[in-house]
Amino acid sequence: MTAPILPPTEQAIERAVRILRGGGLVAIPTETVYGLAADASNPVAVARLYDVKGRPSFNPLIAHVSSLQSAEIEGQFSNRAKDLASTFWPGPLTQVVNTTQQTKVCDLARAGLSTLAIRVPAHPAARSVLAGFGGPLVAPSANPSGRLSPTEARHVSADLGKHIDLILDGGSCEIGLESTIVDARADHLTILRHGIVTADQIEEVWPSVEYSEGNSDAPSAPGQLLRHYAPDARLSLDQTEPTAGGAMLGFGPIDGTLNLSRSANLLEAAANLFSMLRTLDRTYDTIAVAPIPPEGLGLAINDRLRRAAAD
Ligand code: TXA
Ligand code: MG
């Protein structure tokens, strides 16, 4: 079965909201590109999103909200970051800020980071879905990893139609290029991904702009622009038992202090990964991790575990 393609009528928006509340995936038009939306607070929905995109690693996702007021529930905005928001939102600018204590965006959506990328999209259909949903939605471009970003509903349907629940057809995307991403945490603003909002436009609001080399999807110095979540505890992978006094992160029949998924379900394991690592990291100095099969979402899980172990 392939996902229905519906124009964004009131009924279709309501249906989209119901699907999202139930943990489903809905492709929505934005002014930049079509996004594949999921409930940002639901780690199982987010795990399914990574799975459908077929990404070999977990990249943090952009949270989409309906207003600066909603954004301030999720992230901490300096006065300058608020100025940027009032100038460019709703619109194609994403700001990276520190999370708040009460953020609803789950650990997996942030790939374990304590920062958050967030924007208020301008497309009326995206805004209606956000208004109806009433919470943050993550929405990476609605294409399989390594393919071009979709700018029409039929692109989404051809690439992902069989794996998602609904496609809202809002016509061709006006911009056709992903949003500009800026790191808005320090006094200097850093452009992480170039887009339609230019450095010159940003400088009118925030005078000290720095440029990062390349873009954040393909950093020239990996790990520098986009810091990966690194636990303090030492990780050892492919283990069947913990070291003395250490924690064991189990998977399937290999049980432990915590178990990523007793039923060896990779979706569940991905959903638990970052929050369980954080929990164990608070109490233990070493964490032994059970083997995770290197297939499907297991590839992304192993990729993140290897990075965490290397740091
Ligand atoms: O135009 C867009 O932004 C589209 C539409 C659908 O809104 N969305 C989009 O989302 O491009 P996404 O999730 O594919 O963008 C994710 C990128 C990551 O690859 C990373 O470069 C950056 O956003 N990112 C996310 N969280 C970050 C963080 N905490 N720090 C730095 N960069 C981050
Ligand atoms: Mg993309």
mmCIF file with all atom_site columns, C-alpha atoms and ligand atoms in Angstrom, residues 53 55 140-141 143 149 178 193 217, ligand 2:
data_model
loop_
_atom_site.group_PDB
_atom_site.id
_atom_site.type_symbol
_atom_site.label_atom_id
_atom_site.label_alt_id
_atom_site.label_comp_id
_atom_site.label_asym_id
_atom_site.label_entity_id
_atom_site.label_seq_id
_atom_site.pdbx_PDB_ins_code
_atom_site.Cartn_x
_atom_site.Cartn_y
_atom_site.Cartn_z
_atom_site.occupancy
_atom_site.B_iso_or_equiv
_atom_site.pdbx_formal_charge
_atom_site.auth_seq_id
_atom_site.auth_comp_id
_atom_site.auth_asym_id
_atom_site.auth_atom_id
_atom_site.pdbx_PDB_model_num
ATOM   1  C  CA . LYS A 1 53  ? 15.187 7.502  5.563  1.00 0.00 ? 53  LYS A CA 1
ATOM   2  C  CA . ARG A 1 55  ? 20.429 6.892  7.125  1.00 0.00 ? 55  ARG A CA 1
ATOM   3  C  CA . PRO A 1 140 ? 14.014 16.059 7.826  1.00 0.00 ? 140 PRO A CA 1
ATOM   4  C  CA . SER A 1 141 ? 13.737 16.319 4.065  1.00 0.00 ? 141 SER A CA 1
ATOM   5  C  CA . ASN A 1 143 ? 13.882 11.645 0.772  1.00 0.00 ? 143 ASN A CA 1
ATOM   6  C  CA . SER A 1 149 ? 15.403 16.571 -1.440 1.00 0.00 ? 149 SER A CA 1
ATOM   7  C  CA . GLU A 1 178 ? 16.862 23.496 2.789  1.00 0.00 ? 178 GLU A CA 1
ATOM   8  C  CA . ARG A 1 193 ? 24.449 25.432 6.513  1.00 0.00 ? 193 ARG A CA 1
ATOM   9  C  CA . ASP A 1 217 ? 25.530 17.978 6.365  1.00 0.00 ? 217 ASP A CA 1
HETATM 10 MG MG . MG  B 2 .   ? 18.174 16.320 4.019  1.00 0.00 ? 2   MG  B MG 1
#
